Coordinates of C-alpha atoms and ligand atoms in Angstrom, one line a residue:
M1 CA 131.4 57.6 88.9
L2 CA 129.2 60.7 89.8
K3 CA 130.8 62.6 87.0
T4 CA 129.8 59.8 84.4
L5 CA 126.3 59.8 85.9
L6 CA 125.9 63.6 85.6
L7 CA 127.3 63.6 82.0
G8 CA 124.8 60.8 81.1
M9 CA 122.0 62.8 82.7
S10 CA 123.0 65.8 80.5
R11 CA 121.7 63.8 77.5
T12 CA 118.5 62.4 79.1
P13 CA 115.3 64.3 78.3
A14 CA 113.3 63.0 81.3
V15 CA 116.0 64.1 83.7
Q16 CA 116.2 67.4 81.9
K17 CA 112.6 68.1 82.6
A18 CA 113.0 67.3 86.3
V19 CA 116.2 69.4 86.7
V20 CA 114.9 72.4 84.7
T21 CA 111.6 72.6 86.7
F22 CA 113.3 72.0 90.1
P23 CA 112.9 75.4 91.7
P24 CA 116.4 75.7 93.4
T25 CA 118.1 74.9 90.0
R26 CA 117.6 78.4 88.7
R27 CA 119.6 80.0 91.5
V28 CA 122.6 77.7 90.9
V29 CA 122.3 78.1 87.2
D30 CA 122.6 81.9 87.7
R31 CA 126.2 81.3 88.9
F32 CA 127.3 79.8 85.6
V33 CA 124.9 81.4 83.0
A34 CA 124.7 85.2 82.3
G35 CA 121.0 85.0 81.8
E36 CA 118.5 84.1 79.1
T37 CA 118.4 87.4 77.1
L38 CA 120.9 89.4 75.0
D39 CA 120.4 92.3 77.5
D40 CA 121.5 90.0 80.4
C41 CA 124.5 88.9 78.4
L42 CA 125.5 92.5 77.6
R43 CA 125.1 93.6 81.2
I44 CA 127.3 90.8 82.6
T45 CA 129.9 91.2 79.8
R46 CA 130.1 95.0 80.4
A47 CA 130.7 94.3 84.1
L48 CA 133.5 91.9 83.3
V49 CA 135.2 94.4 80.9
D50 CA 134.9 97.1 83.6
Q51 CA 136.9 94.8 85.9
G52 CA 139.7 94.6 83.3
L53 CA 138.7 91.2 81.9
L54 CA 138.0 90.1 78.4
A55 CA 135.1 87.8 77.4
T56 CA 134.0 85.2 74.9
V57 CA 130.2 84.8 74.6
D58 CA 128.4 81.6 73.9
F59 CA 124.8 81.5 72.8
L60 CA 123.6 78.3 74.5
G61 CA 122.1 75.6 72.3
E62 CA 123.4 72.3 71.2
D63 CA 120.1 70.5 70.6
T64 CA 119.6 71.9 67.1
T65 CA 117.3 69.4 65.3
T66 CA 116.2 71.4 62.2
A67 CA 117.9 73.7 59.7
T68 CA 115.5 76.5 60.7
Q69 CA 116.7 76.3 64.3
A70 CA 120.4 76.4 63.1
D71 CA 119.5 79.5 61.1
R72 CA 118.0 81.1 64.2
V73 CA 121.1 80.4 66.2
T74 CA 123.2 81.9 63.4
D75 CA 120.9 85.0 63.3
T76 CA 121.2 85.4 67.1
Y77 CA 125.0 85.4 66.9
V78 CA 124.9 88.1 64.2
E79 CA 122.5 90.1 66.4
L80 CA 124.9 89.5 69.4
L81 CA 127.9 90.7 67.4
E82 CA 126.0 93.8 66.3
A83 CA 125.0 94.6 69.8
L84 CA 128.5 94.1 71.1
A85 CA 129.7 96.6 68.4
A86 CA 127.0 99.1 69.3
E87 CA 128.1 98.9 72.9
G88 CA 131.8 99.4 71.8
L89 CA 132.8 96.0 73.2
T90 CA 134.3 94.3 70.2
D91 CA 137.9 95.0 71.2
E92 CA 137.4 93.1 74.4
V93 CA 134.7 90.6 73.6
E94 CA 134.6 87.8 71.0
V95 CA 132.1 84.9 70.5
S96 CA 132.4 81.1 70.9
I97 CA 130.3 78.8 68.7
K98 CA 129.3 75.2 68.9
L99 CA 129.0 73.5 65.5
S100 CA 126.2 71.3 66.8
A101 CA 124.1 74.4 67.5
L102 CA 124.8 75.5 63.9
G103 CA 123.4 72.2 62.5
S104 CA 126.4 69.9 62.3
L105 CA 124.4 66.9 63.6
L106 CA 121.7 67.1 61.0
T107 CA 121.9 65.1 57.7
G108 CA 124.3 67.0 55.5
G109 CA 125.0 69.0 58.6
Y110 CA 128.8 69.5 58.1
E111 CA 128.2 71.8 55.1
L112 CA 125.2 73.5 56.9
A113 CA 127.3 74.2 60.0
L114 CA 130.2 75.4 57.9
D115 CA 128.0 77.9 56.0
N116 CA 126.4 79.2 59.2
A117 CA 129.9 79.5 60.8
R118 CA 131.0 81.5 57.7
V119 CA 128.1 83.9 58.2
I120 CA 129.1 84.5 61.9
C121 CA 132.8 84.9 60.9
A122 CA 131.9 87.4 58.2
A123 CA 130.0 89.5 60.8
A124 CA 132.8 89.2 63.3
E125 CA 135.3 90.4 60.7
R126 CA 133.1 93.3 59.7
L127 CA 132.6 94.3 63.3
G128 CA 136.2 93.9 64.4
T129 CA 136.3 90.8 66.6
T130 CA 137.0 87.0 66.5
V131 CA 135.3 83.7 66.7
T132 CA 136.4 80.5 68.5
V133 CA 134.9 77.1 67.6
D134 CA 134.3 75.1 70.8
A135 CA 135.3 71.4 71.0
E136 CA 132.5 69.0 71.7
D137 CA 132.2 65.2 72.0
H138 CA 135.3 63.2 70.7
T139 CA 133.3 61.8 67.7
S140 CA 133.1 65.4 66.3
T141 CA 136.8 66.3 66.7
D142 CA 137.9 65.5 63.1
A143 CA 134.9 67.4 61.5
T144 CA 135.3 70.4 63.9
L145 CA 139.0 70.8 63.2
R146 CA 138.4 70.4 59.5
T147 CA 135.8 73.2 59.7
V148 CA 138.3 75.4 61.6
N149 CA 140.9 74.9 59.0
T150 CA 138.5 75.7 56.2
L151 CA 137.3 78.9 58.0
R152 CA 140.9 79.9 58.6
E153 CA 141.5 80.0 54.8
Q154 CA 139.4 83.2 54.8
Y155 CA 139.5 84.2 58.5
P156 CA 143.0 83.2 59.9
W157 CA 142.0 84.5 63.3
V158 CA 139.4 81.7 63.9
G159 CA 140.2 79.9 67.2
A160 CA 140.4 76.2 67.7
V161 CA 139.8 74.3 70.9
L162 CA 141.9 71.2 71.8
Q163 CA 141.1 68.8 74.7
S164 CA 144.0 67.3 76.7
M165 CA 141.9 64.4 77.6
L166 CA 142.2 63.0 74.0
Y167 CA 145.3 61.0 73.0
R168 CA 145.3 62.8 69.6
T169 CA 145.7 66.2 71.1
T170 CA 149.5 66.2 71.4
A171 CA 149.7 65.8 67.7
D172 CA 146.9 68.3 67.0
C173 CA 148.8 70.9 69.1
G174 CA 151.8 70.4 66.8
R175 CA 149.5 71.2 63.8
H176 CA 148.2 74.5 65.3
T177 CA 151.4 76.4 66.0
Q178 CA 151.6 78.7 62.9
P179 CA 151.8 82.5 63.5
G180 CA 148.3 83.8 64.3
N181 CA 146.8 80.4 65.2
R182 CA 144.6 80.9 68.2
V183 CA 144.3 77.7 70.2
R184 CA 142.3 77.2 73.4
L185 CA 143.7 74.3 75.4
C186 CA 141.2 72.8 77.9
K187 CA 141.1 69.4 79.7
G188 CA 137.8 68.4 78.0
A189 CA 134.3 68.4 79.4
Y190 CA 132.8 65.4 77.6
A191 CA 133.1 61.7 78.5
G192 CA 135.3 59.7 76.1
P193 CA 136.1 55.9 75.9
S194 CA 139.6 54.6 76.8
E195 CA 140.2 53.9 73.1
V196 CA 140.5 57.7 72.5
A197 CA 140.8 59.4 75.8
H198 CA 142.9 59.4 79.0
R199 CA 140.7 58.3 81.9
A200 CA 143.0 59.1 84.8
T201 CA 143.0 62.7 85.9
S202 CA 146.8 62.6 86.3
A203 CA 147.2 61.5 82.6
V204 CA 144.9 64.3 81.4
E205 CA 146.9 66.8 83.4
R206 CA 150.3 65.4 82.2
N207 CA 149.0 65.8 78.7
Y208 CA 147.8 69.3 79.4
R209 CA 151.3 70.3 80.5
R210 CA 152.9 68.7 77.4
C211 CA 150.4 70.4 75.1
A212 CA 150.9 73.8 76.8
T213 CA 154.6 73.5 76.2
I214 CA 154.1 72.5 72.5
L215 CA 151.8 75.5 71.9
L216 CA 154.1 77.9 73.7
Q217 CA 157.1 76.7 71.7
G218 CA 155.2 77.5 68.5
E219 CA 154.3 80.8 67.0
G220 CA 150.6 80.9 67.6
R221 CA 148.5 82.4 70.4
P222 CA 147.8 79.8 73.2
L223 CA 144.6 80.3 75.2
F224 CA 144.9 78.4 78.5
A225 CA 141.4 77.5 79.5
T226 CA 141.6 76.1 83.0
H227 CA 140.9 76.9 86.7
D228 CA 143.6 74.6 87.8
D229 CA 146.4 76.4 89.6
A230 CA 148.9 73.7 88.6
M231 CA 148.1 74.0 84.9
I232 CA 148.3 77.8 85.1
E233 CA 151.6 77.8 87.0
H234 CA 153.1 75.4 84.4
A235 CA 152.0 77.6 81.5
L236 CA 153.3 80.8 83.2
A237 CA 156.7 79.0 84.1
E238 CA 157.0 77.9 80.4
V239 CA 156.1 81.5 79.2
R240 CA 159.1 82.7 81.3
R241 CA 161.4 79.9 80.3
L242 CA 160.7 80.4 76.6
G243 CA 160.8 84.2 76.8
R244 CA 157.3 84.6 75.4
A245 CA 155.8 88.2 75.5
A246 CA 153.3 88.8 78.2
D247 CA 150.6 89.7 75.7
S248 CA 151.1 86.6 73.5
F249 CA 148.8 84.2 75.4
E250 CA 145.6 84.3 77.5
V251 CA 144.3 82.6 80.5
Q252 CA 140.6 81.7 80.2
M253 CA 138.0 80.7 82.8
L254 CA 134.3 80.1 83.0
L255 CA 131.8 82.7 84.3
G256 CA 131.1 82.0 87.9
V257 CA 134.2 79.8 88.5
R258 CA 137.1 81.3 90.5
S259 CA 136.0 84.9 89.8
D260 CA 138.5 86.2 92.4
E261 CA 141.4 84.4 90.7
Q262 CA 140.3 85.8 87.4
R263 CA 140.6 89.4 88.8
R264 CA 143.9 88.6 90.6
L265 CA 145.5 87.3 87.4
A266 CA 144.3 90.3 85.5
R267 CA 145.7 92.7 88.1
L268 CA 149.1 90.9 87.7
G269 CA 149.0 92.0 84.1
H270 CA 147.9 88.7 82.5
T271 CA 145.2 88.7 79.7
V272 CA 142.2 86.9 81.2
R273 CA 139.2 86.1 79.2
V274 CA 135.9 84.8 80.8
Y275 CA 133.6 82.4 78.9
V276 CA 130.1 83.9 79.2
P277 CA 127.2 81.6 78.2
F278 CA 123.6 83.0 77.8
G279 CA 120.3 81.8 76.5
T280 CA 117.4 79.6 77.5
D281 CA 119.0 76.3 76.4
W282 CA 121.3 76.1 79.4
Y283 CA 120.6 72.5 80.6
A284 CA 123.5 70.5 79.0
Y285 CA 126.0 73.3 79.8
F286 CA 124.9 73.4 83.4
M287 CA 125.1 69.6 83.8
R288 CA 128.7 69.6 82.5
R289 CA 129.5 72.2 85.1
L290 CA 128.0 70.0 87.8
A291 CA 130.0 67.0 86.4
E292 CA 133.3 69.0 86.6
R293 CA 132.8 69.6 90.3
P294 CA 130.4 67.2 91.9
A295 CA 130.5 69.5 95.0
N296 CA 128.3 71.8 92.9
V297 CA 125.5 69.2 93.3
G298 CA 125.8 70.0 97.0
F299 CA 125.2 73.7 96.2
L300 CA 122.1 72.7 94.3
L301 CA 120.8 70.6 97.2
R302 CA 121.7 73.3 99.8
A303 CA 119.8 75.9 97.7
L304 CA 116.7 73.8 98.5
F305 CA 117.0 74.9 102.1
E306 CA 118.3 78.4 101.8
R307 CA 116.4 81.7 101.4
P308 CA 117.1 83.3 98.0
R309 CA 120.1 85.6 97.9
S310 CA 120.9 88.3 95.3
K311 CA 122.9 87.3 92.3
Q312 CA 125.7 89.6 93.3
T313 CA 126.2 87.8 96.6
Q314 CA 126.6 84.5 94.8
S315 CA 129.1 85.6 92.1
G316 CA 132.2 84.6 94.1
F317 CA 131.4 80.9 93.6
Ligands
FDA1 P1 139.5 71.0 87.2 O1 138.2 70.4 86.8 O2 140.5 70.0 87.9 O3 139.3 72.2 88.2 C1 140.3 72.9 88.9 C2 139.6 73.7 90.0 O4 138.8 74.7 89.4 C3 138.7 72.9 90.9 O5 139.3 72.2 91.9 C4 137.7 73.9 91.3 O6 138.2 74.7 92.3 C5 137.6 74.8 90.1 N1 136.5 74.4 89.2 C6 136.6 73.8 88.0 N2 135.4 73.6 87.4 C7 134.5 74.0 88.3 C8 133.1 74.1 88.3 N3 132.4 73.7 87.2 N4 132.5 74.7 89.3 C9 133.2 75.2 90.4 N5 134.5 75.1 90.4 C10 135.2 74.5 89.4 N6 135.6 71.9 77.4 C11 135.4 71.3 76.2 O7 135.3 70.1 76.1 N7 135.2 72.1 75.1 C12 135.3 73.4 75.1 O8 135.2 74.0 74.0 C13 135.6 74.0 76.3 N8 135.7 75.4 76.4 C14 136.1 76.0 77.6 C15 136.4 77.3 77.6 C16 136.8 77.9 78.8 C17 137.2 79.4 78.8 C18 137.1 77.1 79.9 C19 137.6 77.7 81.2 C20 136.8 75.7 79.9 C21 136.3 75.2 78.7 N9 136.0 73.8 78.7 C22 135.7 73.2 77.5 C23 135.8 73.0 79.9 C24 137.1 72.3 80.3 O9 137.4 71.3 79.4 C25 137.0 71.7 81.7 O10 136.0 70.8 81.8 C26 136.9 72.7 82.8 O11 137.6 73.9 82.6 C27 137.3 72.1 84.2 O12 138.7 71.8 84.1 P2 139.9 72.6 84.8 O13 141.0 72.6 83.9 O14 139.3 73.9 85.3 O15 140.3 71.6 86.0

């Protein structure tokens, strides 16, 4: 109920204004977002790499309403990739893109977003890293996967994201098991109607396990994006049962969520990649993080009454 309300609020401009200008918000946002500038992003990313973690960077922005704005997002990604290369980070750090930020929701947006994604992929190829295409609302799944398939004709390393909340995902997993297919499996952060999506948590998790097994039985590179111990344990047990090499899959988590567990898994020898969002357009991303764990709303309210602390103190959240 609260989850649905928060996801609805993530698309309501009046609420956006209230949340963004609410003073304690900023301190809770800092737990999930690397900062607003490229320098902030590079600093946080470098710190993660120094701790033995990999990263995938997302330049925040899904409210692209003009082609010029989509071009600006594209240029920022190219600038980001060049900065990562200049810092010597492209072996450890890739980027995640949202097609809505690249213009997919505009009239004729499919082609526009595809062209912009091609520009970003060309830069990633030139600089020696990869790109993963985030999954968004269920209405965009077909177009997003079509875009991934088109990009893969030229850039076979492009990553897809599949959401276990959707009924279709079991079949989609079966279509993404070719050698080299990078597939991030997540539960799904967007609300979906019962015609297309599992509503019960238990069903989403059952499907996650089923999909994880399908991906591990294939020849691609599964990327398990979850903070849920039960999902991770299932994936690791299947890795052992199927005799998969330790470096043939990744565990992925979000910046600011279970940071200790990220480091613990990396110390055990697993490849752990952290999703690092940055930019000024953090509102919708932030609201989805609140929706995933309504207890985070409590952190926001508590921040009202606490004295400010340093960002470092908060990073274990
Ligand atoms: P679940 O929500 O059950 O969380 C398990 C435990 O993790 C919780 O009990 C809590 O301890 C902790 N936790 C989880 N979320 C938290 C939060 N926000 N704050 C604090 N603690 C939290 N979705 C999507 O639709 N499209 C996409 O492209 C992506 N991409 C993506 C990349 C990466 C690297 C990750 C980790 C996740 C995504 N997601 C996503 C989000 C994903 O779909 C899902 O909403 C979240 O990962 C939460 O689901 P969990 O599997 O972690 O389980």
